mmCIF file of C-alpha atoms in Angstrom:
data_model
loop_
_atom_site.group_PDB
_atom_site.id
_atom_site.type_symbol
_atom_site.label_atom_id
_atom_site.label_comp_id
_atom_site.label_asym_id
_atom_site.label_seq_id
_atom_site.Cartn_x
_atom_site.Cartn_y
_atom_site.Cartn_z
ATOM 1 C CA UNK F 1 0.000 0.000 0.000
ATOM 2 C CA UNK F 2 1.436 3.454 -0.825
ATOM 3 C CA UNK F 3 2.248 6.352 1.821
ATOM 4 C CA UNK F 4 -0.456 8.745 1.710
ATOM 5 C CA UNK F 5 2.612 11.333 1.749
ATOM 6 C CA UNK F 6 3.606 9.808 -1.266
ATOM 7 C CA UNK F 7 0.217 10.530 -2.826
ATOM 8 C CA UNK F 8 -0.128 14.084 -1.823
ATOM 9 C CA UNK F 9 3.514 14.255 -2.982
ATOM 10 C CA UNK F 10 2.795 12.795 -6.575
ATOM 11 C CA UNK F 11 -0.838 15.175 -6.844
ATOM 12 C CA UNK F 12 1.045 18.411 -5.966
ATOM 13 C CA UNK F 13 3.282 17.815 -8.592
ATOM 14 C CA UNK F 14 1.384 16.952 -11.204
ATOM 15 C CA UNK F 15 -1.172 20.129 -10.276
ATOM 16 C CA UNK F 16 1.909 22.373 -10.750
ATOM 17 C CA UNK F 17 4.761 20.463 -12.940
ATOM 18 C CA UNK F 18 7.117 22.000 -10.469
ATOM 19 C CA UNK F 19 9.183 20.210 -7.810
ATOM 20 C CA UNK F 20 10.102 23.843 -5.644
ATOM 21 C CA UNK F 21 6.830 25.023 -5.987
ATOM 22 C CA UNK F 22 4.883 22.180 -4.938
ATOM 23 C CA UNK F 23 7.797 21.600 -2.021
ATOM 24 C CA UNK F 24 7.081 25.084 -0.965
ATOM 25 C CA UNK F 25 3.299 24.554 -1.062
ATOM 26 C CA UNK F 26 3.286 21.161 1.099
ATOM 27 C CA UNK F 27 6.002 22.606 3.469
ATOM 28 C CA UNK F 28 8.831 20.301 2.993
ATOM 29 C CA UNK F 29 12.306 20.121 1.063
ATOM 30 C CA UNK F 30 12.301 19.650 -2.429
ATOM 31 C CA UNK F 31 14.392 16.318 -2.007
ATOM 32 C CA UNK F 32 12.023 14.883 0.462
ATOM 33 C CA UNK F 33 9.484 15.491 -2.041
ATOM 34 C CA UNK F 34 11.593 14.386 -5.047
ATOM 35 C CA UNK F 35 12.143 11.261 -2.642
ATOM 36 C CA UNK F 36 8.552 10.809 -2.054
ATOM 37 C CA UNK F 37 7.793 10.483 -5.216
ATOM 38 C CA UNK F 38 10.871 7.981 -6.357
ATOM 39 C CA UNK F 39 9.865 5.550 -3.545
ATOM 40 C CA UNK F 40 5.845 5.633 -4.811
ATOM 41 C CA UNK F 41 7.405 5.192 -8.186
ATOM 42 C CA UNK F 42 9.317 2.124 -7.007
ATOM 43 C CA UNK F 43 5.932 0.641 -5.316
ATOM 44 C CA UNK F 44 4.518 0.736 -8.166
ATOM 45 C CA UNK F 45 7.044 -0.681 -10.603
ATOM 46 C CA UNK F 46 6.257 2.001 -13.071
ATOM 47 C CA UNK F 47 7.552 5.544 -13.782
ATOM 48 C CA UNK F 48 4.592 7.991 -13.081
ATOM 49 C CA UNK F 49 6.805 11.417 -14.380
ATOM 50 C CA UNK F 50 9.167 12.906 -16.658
ATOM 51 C CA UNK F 51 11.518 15.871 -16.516
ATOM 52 C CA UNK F 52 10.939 18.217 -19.918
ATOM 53 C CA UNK F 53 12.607 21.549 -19.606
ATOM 54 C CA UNK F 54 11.811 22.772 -16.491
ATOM 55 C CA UNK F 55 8.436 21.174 -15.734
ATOM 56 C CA UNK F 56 7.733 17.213 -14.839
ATOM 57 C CA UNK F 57 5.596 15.821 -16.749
ATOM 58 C CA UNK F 58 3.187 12.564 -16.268
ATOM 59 C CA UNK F 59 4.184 9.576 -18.268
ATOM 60 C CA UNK F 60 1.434 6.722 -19.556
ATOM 61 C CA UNK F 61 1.266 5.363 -16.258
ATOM 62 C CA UNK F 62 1.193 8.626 -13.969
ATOM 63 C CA UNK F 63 -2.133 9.465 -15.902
ATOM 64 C CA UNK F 64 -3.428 6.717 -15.286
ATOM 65 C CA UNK F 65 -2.467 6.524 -11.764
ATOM 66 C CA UNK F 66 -3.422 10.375 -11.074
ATOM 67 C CA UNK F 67 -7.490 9.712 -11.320
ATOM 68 C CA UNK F 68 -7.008 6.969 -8.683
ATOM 69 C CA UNK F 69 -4.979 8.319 -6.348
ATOM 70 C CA UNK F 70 -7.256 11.278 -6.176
ATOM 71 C CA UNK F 71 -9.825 9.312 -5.066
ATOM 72 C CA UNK F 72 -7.813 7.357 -2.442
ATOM 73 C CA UNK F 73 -6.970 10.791 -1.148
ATOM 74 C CA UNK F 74 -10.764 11.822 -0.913
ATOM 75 C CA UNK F 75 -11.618 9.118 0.904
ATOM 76 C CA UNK F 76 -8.952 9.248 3.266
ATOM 77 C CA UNK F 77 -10.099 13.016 3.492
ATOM 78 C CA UNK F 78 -13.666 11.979 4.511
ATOM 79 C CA UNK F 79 -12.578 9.115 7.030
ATOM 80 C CA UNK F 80 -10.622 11.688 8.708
ATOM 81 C CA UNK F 81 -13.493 13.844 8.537
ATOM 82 C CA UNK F 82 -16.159 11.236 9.835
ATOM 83 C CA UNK F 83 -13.597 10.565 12.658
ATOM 84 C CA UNK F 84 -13.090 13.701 13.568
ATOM 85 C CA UNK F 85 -16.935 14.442 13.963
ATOM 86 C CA UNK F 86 -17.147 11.300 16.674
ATOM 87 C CA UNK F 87 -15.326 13.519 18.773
ATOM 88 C CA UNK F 88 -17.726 16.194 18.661
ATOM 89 C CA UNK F 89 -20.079 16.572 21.334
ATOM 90 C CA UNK F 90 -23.877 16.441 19.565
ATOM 91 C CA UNK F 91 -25.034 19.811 20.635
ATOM 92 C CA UNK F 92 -26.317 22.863 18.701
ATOM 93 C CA UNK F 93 -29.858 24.136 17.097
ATOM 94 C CA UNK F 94 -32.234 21.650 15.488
ATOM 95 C CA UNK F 95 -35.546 22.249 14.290
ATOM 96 C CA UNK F 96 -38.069 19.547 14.072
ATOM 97 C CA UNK F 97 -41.106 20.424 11.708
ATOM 98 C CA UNK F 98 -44.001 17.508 12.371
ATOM 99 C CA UNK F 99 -47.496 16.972 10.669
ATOM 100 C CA UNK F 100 -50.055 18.084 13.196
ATOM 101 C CA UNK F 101 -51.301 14.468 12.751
ATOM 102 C CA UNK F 102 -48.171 12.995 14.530
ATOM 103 C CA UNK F 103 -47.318 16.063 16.950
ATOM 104 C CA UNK F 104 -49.140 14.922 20.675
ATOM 105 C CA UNK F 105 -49.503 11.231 18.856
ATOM 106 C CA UNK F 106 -46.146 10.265 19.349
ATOM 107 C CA UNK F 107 -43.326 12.811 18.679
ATOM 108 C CA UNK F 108 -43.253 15.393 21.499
ATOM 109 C CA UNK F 109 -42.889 12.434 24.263
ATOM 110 C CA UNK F 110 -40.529 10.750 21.816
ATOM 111 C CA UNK F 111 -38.204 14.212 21.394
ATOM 112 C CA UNK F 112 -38.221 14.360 25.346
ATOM 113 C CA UNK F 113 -36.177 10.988 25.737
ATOM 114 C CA UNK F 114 -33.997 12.393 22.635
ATOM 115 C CA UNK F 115 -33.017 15.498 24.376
ATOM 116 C CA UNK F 116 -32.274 13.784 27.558
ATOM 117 C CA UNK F 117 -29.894 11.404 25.906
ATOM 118 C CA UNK F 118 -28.362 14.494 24.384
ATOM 119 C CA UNK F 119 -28.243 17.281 26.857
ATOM 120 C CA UNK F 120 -26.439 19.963 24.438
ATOM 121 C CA UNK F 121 -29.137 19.742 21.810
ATOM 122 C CA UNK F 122 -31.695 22.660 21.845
ATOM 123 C CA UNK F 123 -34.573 21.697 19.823
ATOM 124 C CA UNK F 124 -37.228 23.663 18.133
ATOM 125 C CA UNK F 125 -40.284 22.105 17.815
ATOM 126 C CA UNK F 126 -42.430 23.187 15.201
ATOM 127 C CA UNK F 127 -46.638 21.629 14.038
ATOM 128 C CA UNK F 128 -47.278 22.026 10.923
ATOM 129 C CA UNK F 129 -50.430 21.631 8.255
ATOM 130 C CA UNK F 130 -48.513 21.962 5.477
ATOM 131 C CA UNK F 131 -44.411 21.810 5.033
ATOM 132 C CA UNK F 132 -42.695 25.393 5.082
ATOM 133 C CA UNK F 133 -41.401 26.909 1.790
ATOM 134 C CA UNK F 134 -37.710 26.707 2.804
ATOM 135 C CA UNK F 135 -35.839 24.046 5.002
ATOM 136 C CA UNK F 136 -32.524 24.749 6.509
ATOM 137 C CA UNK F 137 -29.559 22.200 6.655
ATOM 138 C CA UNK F 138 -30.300 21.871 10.611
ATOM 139 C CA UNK F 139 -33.938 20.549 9.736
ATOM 140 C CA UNK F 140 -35.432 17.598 9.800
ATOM 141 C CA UNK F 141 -39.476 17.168 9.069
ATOM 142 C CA UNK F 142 -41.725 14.273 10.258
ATOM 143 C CA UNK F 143 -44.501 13.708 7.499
ATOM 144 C CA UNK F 144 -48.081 11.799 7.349
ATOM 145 C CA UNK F 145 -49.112 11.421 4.161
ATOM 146 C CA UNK F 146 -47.736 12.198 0.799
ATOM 147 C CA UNK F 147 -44.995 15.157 1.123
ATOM 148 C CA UNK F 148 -45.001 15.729 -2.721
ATOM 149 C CA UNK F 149 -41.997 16.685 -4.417
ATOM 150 C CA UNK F 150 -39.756 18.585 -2.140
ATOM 151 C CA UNK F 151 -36.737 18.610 -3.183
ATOM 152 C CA UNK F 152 -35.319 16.857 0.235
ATOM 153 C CA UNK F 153 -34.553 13.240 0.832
ATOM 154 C CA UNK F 154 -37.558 11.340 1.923
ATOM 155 C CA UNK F 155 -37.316 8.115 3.774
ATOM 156 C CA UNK F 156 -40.063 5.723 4.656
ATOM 157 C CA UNK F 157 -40.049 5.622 8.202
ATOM 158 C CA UNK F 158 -43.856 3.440 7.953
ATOM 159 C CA UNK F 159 -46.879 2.922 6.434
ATOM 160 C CA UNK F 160 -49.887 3.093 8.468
ATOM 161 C CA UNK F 161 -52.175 0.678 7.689
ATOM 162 C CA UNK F 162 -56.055 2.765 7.740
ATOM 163 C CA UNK F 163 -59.560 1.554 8.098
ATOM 164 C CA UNK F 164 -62.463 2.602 7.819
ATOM 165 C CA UNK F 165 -64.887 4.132 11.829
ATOM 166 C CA UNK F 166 -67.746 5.294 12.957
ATOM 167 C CA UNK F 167 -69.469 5.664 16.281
ATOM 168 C CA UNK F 168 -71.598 2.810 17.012
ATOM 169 C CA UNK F 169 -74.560 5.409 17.759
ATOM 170 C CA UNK F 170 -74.086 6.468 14.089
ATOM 171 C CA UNK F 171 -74.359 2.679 12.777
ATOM 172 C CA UNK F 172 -77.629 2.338 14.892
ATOM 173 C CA UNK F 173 -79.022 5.136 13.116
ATOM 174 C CA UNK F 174 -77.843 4.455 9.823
ATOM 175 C CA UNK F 175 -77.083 0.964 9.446
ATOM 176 C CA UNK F 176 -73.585 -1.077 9.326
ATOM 177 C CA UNK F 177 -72.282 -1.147 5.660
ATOM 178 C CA UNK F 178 -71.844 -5.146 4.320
ATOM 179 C CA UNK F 179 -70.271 -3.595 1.136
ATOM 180 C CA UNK F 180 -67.887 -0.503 0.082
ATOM 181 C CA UNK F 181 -70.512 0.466 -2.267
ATOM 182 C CA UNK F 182 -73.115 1.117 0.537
ATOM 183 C CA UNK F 183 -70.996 3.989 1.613
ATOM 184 C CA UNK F 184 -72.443 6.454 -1.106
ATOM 185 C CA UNK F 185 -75.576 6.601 1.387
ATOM 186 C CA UNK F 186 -73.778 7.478 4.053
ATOM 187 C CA UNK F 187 -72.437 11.167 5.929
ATOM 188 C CA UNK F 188 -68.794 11.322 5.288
ATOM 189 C CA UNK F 189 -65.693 13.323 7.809
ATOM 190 C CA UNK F 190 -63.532 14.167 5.223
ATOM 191 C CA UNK F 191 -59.290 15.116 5.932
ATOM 192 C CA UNK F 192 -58.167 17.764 3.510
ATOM 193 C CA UNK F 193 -60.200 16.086 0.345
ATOM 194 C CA UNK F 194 -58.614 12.678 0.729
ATOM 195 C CA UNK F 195 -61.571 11.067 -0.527
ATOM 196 C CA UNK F 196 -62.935 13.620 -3.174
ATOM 197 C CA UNK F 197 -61.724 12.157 -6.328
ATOM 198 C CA UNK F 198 -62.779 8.291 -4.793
ATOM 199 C CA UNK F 199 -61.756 5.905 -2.590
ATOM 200 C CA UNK F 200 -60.243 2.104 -3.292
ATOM 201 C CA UNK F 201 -60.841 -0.585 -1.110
ATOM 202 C CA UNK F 202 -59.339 -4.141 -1.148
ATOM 203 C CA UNK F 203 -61.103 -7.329 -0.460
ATOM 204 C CA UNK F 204 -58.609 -10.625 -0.895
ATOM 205 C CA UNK F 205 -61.241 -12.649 -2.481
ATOM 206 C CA UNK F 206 -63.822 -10.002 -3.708
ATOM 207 C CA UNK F 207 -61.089 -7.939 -5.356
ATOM 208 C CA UNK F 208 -60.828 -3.731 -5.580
ATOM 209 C CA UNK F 209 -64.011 -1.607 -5.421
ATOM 210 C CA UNK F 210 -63.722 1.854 -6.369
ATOM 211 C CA UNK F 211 -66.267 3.915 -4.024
ATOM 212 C CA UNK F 212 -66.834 7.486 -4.230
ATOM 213 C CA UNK F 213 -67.896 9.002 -0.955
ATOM 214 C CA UNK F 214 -70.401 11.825 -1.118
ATOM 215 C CA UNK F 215 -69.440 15.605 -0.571
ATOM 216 C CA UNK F 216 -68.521 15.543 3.173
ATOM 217 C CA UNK F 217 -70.373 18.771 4.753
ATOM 218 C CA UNK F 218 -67.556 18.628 7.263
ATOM 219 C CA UNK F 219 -64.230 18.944 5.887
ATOM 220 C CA UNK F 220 -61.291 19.399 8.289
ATOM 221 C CA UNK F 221 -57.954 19.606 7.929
ATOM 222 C CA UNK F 222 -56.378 18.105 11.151
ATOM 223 C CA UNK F 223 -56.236 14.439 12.031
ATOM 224 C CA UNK F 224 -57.691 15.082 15.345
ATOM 225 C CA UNK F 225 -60.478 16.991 14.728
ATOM 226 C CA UNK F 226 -62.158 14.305 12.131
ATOM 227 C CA UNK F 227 -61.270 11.803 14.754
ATOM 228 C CA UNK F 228 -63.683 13.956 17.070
ATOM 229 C CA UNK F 229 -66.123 14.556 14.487
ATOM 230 C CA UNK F 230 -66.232 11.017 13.758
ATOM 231 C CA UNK F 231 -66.652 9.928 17.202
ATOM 232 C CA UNK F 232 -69.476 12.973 17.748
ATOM 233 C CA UNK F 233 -71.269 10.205 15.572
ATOM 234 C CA UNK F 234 -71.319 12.842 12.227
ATOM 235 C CA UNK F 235 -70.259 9.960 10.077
ATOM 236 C CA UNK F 236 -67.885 7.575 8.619
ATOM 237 C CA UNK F 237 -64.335 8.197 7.599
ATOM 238 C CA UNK F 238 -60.973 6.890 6.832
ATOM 239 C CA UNK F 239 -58.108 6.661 10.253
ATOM 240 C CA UNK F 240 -54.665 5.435 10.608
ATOM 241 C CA UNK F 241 -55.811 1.997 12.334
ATOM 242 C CA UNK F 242 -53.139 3.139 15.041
ATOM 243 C CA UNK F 243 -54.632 6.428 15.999
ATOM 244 C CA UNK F 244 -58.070 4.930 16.244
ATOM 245 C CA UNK F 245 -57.234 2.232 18.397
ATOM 246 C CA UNK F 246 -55.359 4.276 21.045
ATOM 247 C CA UNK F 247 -58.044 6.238 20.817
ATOM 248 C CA UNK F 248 -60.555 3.575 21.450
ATOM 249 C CA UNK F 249 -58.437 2.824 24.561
ATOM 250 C CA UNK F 250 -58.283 5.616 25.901
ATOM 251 C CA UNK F 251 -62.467 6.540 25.458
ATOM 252 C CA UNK F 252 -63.609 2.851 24.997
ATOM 253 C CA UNK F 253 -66.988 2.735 23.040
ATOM 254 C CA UNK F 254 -66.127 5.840 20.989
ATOM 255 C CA UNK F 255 -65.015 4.183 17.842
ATOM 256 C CA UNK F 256 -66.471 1.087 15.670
ATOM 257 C CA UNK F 257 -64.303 -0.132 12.983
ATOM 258 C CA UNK F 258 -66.628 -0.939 9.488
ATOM 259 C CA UNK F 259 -65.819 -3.320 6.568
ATOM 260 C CA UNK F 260 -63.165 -5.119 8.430
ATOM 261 C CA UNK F 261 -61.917 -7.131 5.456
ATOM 262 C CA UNK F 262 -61.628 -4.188 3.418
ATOM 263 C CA UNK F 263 -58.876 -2.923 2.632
ATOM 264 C CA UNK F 264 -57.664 0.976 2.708
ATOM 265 C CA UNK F 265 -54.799 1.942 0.788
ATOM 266 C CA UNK F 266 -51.875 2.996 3.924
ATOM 267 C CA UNK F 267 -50.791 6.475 4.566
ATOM 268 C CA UNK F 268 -46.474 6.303 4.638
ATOM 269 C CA UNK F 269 -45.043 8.539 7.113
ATOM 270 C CA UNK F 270 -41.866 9.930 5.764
ATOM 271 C CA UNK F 271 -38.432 11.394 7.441
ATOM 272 C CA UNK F 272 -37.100 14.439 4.832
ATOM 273 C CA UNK F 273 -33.567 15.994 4.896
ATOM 274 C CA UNK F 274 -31.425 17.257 2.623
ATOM 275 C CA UNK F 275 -29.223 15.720 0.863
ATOM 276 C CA UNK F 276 -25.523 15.302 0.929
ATOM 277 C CA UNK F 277 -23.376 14.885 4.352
ATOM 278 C CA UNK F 278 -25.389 15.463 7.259
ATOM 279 C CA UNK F 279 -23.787 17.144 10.693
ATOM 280 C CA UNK F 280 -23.538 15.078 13.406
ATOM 281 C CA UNK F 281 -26.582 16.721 15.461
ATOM 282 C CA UNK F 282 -28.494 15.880 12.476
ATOM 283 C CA UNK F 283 -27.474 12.246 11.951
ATOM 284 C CA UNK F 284 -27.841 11.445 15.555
ATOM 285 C CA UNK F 285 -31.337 13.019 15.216
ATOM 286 C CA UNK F 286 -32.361 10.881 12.412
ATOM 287 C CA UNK F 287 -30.814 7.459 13.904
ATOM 288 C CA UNK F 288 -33.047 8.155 17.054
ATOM 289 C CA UNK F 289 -36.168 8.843 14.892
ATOM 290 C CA UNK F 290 -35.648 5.694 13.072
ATOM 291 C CA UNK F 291 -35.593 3.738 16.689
ATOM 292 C CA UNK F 292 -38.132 5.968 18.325
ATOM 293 C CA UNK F 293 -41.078 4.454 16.182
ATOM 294 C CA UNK F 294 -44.276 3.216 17.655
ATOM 295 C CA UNK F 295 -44.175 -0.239 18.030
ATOM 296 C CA UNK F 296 -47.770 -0.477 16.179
ATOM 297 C CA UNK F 297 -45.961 1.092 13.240
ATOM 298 C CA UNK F 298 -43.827 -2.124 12.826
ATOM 299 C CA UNK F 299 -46.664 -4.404 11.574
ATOM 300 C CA UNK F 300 -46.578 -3.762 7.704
ATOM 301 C CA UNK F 301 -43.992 -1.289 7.745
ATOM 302 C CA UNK F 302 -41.994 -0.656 4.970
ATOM 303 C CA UNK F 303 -38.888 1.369 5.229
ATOM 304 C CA UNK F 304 -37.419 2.829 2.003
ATOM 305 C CA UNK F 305 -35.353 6.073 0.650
ATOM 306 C CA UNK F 306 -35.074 7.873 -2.445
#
């Protein structure tokens, strides 16, 4: 394996063609460089320069040579780097933005135990119905549902399985659907139009039914308040399975789940970042997210990135 000293010796020269100037540029003598480059030579078996006038000049082999050993140099560059940030203590700003949906759910208990482990963070927190028009490199968002194009990275954290509720006073008035295409009779809680342009349910033996809902007269645009409307007994609508079951446990007899074997297409819940090399604050951030998950999220989770 060649002396890294020997590479940086080799580069310099072949960036300037000049042994005194590239000595005087790396701080060292012009023999020691001259030397440096002799014993890589001799490694190698091959001549990698050529004196012509005044300047040095590559030879077959030194061109050759010169695209890899930048690269070994990079990468020695960025494992010095990625050492050098494990002895930096995680501390600094971070900002957090999280889909209303997911806020009280599950991520402001979950940031607690993060900030504990990590007493030099200082995180803001920050709900959000829709993701904000810029995003700094110290951010990280939490999102339910599709993000759209962002222009981040967005990772899979889950996909939330979602089913179909109403309050059993509701059904007693209005009947229990046997069959997605009884729901056009029925009062619909719609979330931000997620059902406007039709809904797909999935039977395993009875196949896909496409089912278009009619106009909701309540439309809302947080999670929790058609979860409330739903439970008021206003009508039926779609929930993260999840959400309506702790919410079941925590006000038993609020909730009825409808058209069990039917199947609603999953909302994902995503983890966006930028791209490129994160900080440290921000990586250790993300790892804990990725561990932090509700343990209901693991059945049918899928975890992806693009």
């Amino acid at each position: 394996m060649s002396d890294l000293d020997e590479m940086h010796a080799f580069a310099a020269v072949m960036t300037s063609g000049s042994l005194t100037l590239s000595a005087r540029r790396l701080g060292v003598s012009k023999s020691t460089l001259s030397r440096r480059i002799q014993q890589l030579e001799t490694r190698l078996g091959q001549p990698l320069m050529r004196r012509q006038s005044n300047r040095l000049l590559p030879t077959e082999a030194g061109r050759v040579f010169h695209d890899y050993c930048l690269r070994i140099l990079d990468l020695a560059d960025q494992g010095h780097r990625a050492l050098e940030e494990l002895r930096e203590e995680i501390s600094g700003e971070l900002t957090l933005e999280v889909h209303d949906a997911l806020g009280r759910s599950w991520i402001a208990r979950a940031i607690d135990d993060f900030m504990q482990r990590h007493p030099g963070v200082h995180v803001s927190l920050m709900i959000r119905e829709a993701l904000p028009d810029s995003f700094a490199p110290q951010s990280v968002a939490i999102w339910f549902g599709d993000p759209g194009e962002t222009g981040l990275r967005q990772e899979t954290l889950a996909l939330l399985s979602r089913g179909l509720y109403a309050h059993p006073g509701y059904l007693a008035r209005h009947g229990h659907p046997t069959h997605p295409n009884e729901l056009e009779r029925h009062d619909w809680i719609d979330l931000l139009g997620d059902a406007e342009h039709g809904l797909v349910l999935r039977h395993p033996h009875q196949g896909q039914v496409d089912v278009r809902p009619p106009g909701s007269r309540l439309r809302v645009n947080r999670l929790v308040l058609q979860s409330d409307a739903i439970a008021r007994g206003q009508g039926l609508g779609v929930m993260p399975n999840w959400m309506a079951e702790r919410r079941e446990a925590a006000h038993p007899g609020q909730l009825e789940r409808c058209l069990d074997d039917w199947q609603v297409s999953p909302s994902p819940v995503s983890l966006l970042y930028a791209h490129g090399h994160q900080p440290r604050k921000v990586s250790a951030l993300l790892e804990f997210l990725r561990s932090a998950c509700p343990v209901e999220w693991q059945h049918g989770a899928q975890r992806r990135a693009s």
